[in-house]
Phi, psi and omega in degrees: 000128189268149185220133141231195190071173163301164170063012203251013163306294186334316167302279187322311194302330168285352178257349170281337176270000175227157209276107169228158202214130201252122163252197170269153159342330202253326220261346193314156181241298191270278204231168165212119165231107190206218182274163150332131146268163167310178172274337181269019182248335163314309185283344174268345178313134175261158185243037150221029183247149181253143168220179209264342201218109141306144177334132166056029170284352156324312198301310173276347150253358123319116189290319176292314166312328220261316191272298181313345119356241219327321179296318162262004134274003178281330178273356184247346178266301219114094174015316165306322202259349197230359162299033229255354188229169189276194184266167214207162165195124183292109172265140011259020181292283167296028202283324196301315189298299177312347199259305174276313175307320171298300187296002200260354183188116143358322184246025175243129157254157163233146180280141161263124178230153161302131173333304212241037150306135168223179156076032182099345177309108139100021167302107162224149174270139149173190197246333170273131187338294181306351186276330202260119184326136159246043184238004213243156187306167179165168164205141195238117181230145177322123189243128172315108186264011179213074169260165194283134199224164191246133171050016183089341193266153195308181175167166206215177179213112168238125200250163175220136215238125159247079168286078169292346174206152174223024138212131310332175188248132214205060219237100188276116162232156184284138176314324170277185180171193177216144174265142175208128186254113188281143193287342141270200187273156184257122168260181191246350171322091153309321172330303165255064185286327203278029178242352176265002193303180162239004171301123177282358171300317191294336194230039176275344187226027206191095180259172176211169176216165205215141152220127200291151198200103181074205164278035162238126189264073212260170190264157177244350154178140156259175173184187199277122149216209183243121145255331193270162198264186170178141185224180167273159179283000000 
């Protein structure tokens, strides 16, 4: 079984306690959990060997694939039946539609993100035009300003899918899940929104407390712990 990248102990400490034996890349027998493979290495898979990534799971794991989907079923259902993501926008194809929406009201923001980002990167909020490049890949969405919270604080669901087959199409979900608590309480402050996510990556190293200045929430000091929360559903 091939294991790469970054974030992978968890793994390896679990496959050294199972009689599994970790080998090279060309040599895997059973699984592969890594990057994409190629197409001829897609076409040579024996059909009792696994890998972690199906063909063209980009398309659904790309935040920018993803909304062009969605986006093209909202023109053939309707918006009612496919409202399920804010409104997006590809950048830099779409800076100008971004651009009038910001100017069009004081209170309109957008999250800016990486396509293919995960654990929070490279993530910002704001209403000004100039914060955002306008040559570099992005995606921007409308951002909610009234979201739903548990106990005032912001929070997420996250569930898990075993999909073996898609033709047929063929999708098992687990029973269980994780509720995830952004660490502190949801303010109406933009200034520090990204410090309200719910993502838990964001808060393994790092608490902050805050004080206001002016119409501004600035941080007023940190130091290292685990803050963010996470329950079972």
């Amino acid at each position: 079984m091939q294991i790469v990248d970054a974030a992978i102990w968890i793994k390896y400490n679990m496959l050294v306690h199972l009689p599994l034996i970790i080998v090279d890349e060309s040599l895997f027998y059973i699984g592969y959990w890594g990057r994409h493979l190629k197409s001829n290495q897609y076409r040579a898979l024996k059909p009792h060997q696994k890998v972690n990534h199906y063909p063209g799971a980009f398309h659904i794991g790309r935040k920018d694939r993803l909304w062009m989907h969605i986006e093209k079923q909202q023109r053939r259902f309707g918006e009612n039946v496919y409202g399920i993501m804010p409104k997006t926008y590809l950048l830099p194809k779409d800076y100008e539609h971004m651009r009038n929406y910001l100017a069009a009201s004081p209170s309109n923001h957008v999250i800016v993100k990486p396509p293919a980002s995960a654990r929070g990167t490279g993530i910002s909020v704001t209403r000004k035009i100039k914060d955002i490049p306008d040559k570099t890949q992005l995606i921007a969405q409308h951002y909610l300003d009234r979201p739903l919270t548990i106990n005032g604080a912001k929070f997420d669901l996250r569930l898990y899918a075993y999909v073996p087959s898609l033709e047929p199409l063929r999708i098992y979900i687990y029973e269980e899940g994780l509720v995830r608590f952004a660490s502190v309480p949801w303010v109406s402050f933009l200034a520090y929104i990204v410090f309200l996510d719910s993502n838990f990556s964001l808060f393994i190293y790092w608490k902050f407390s805050f004080k206001v200045k002016g119409q501004i929430m600035v941080i007023a000091e940190y130091s290292a712990c685990l803050v963010g929360q996470k329950d079972t559903l």
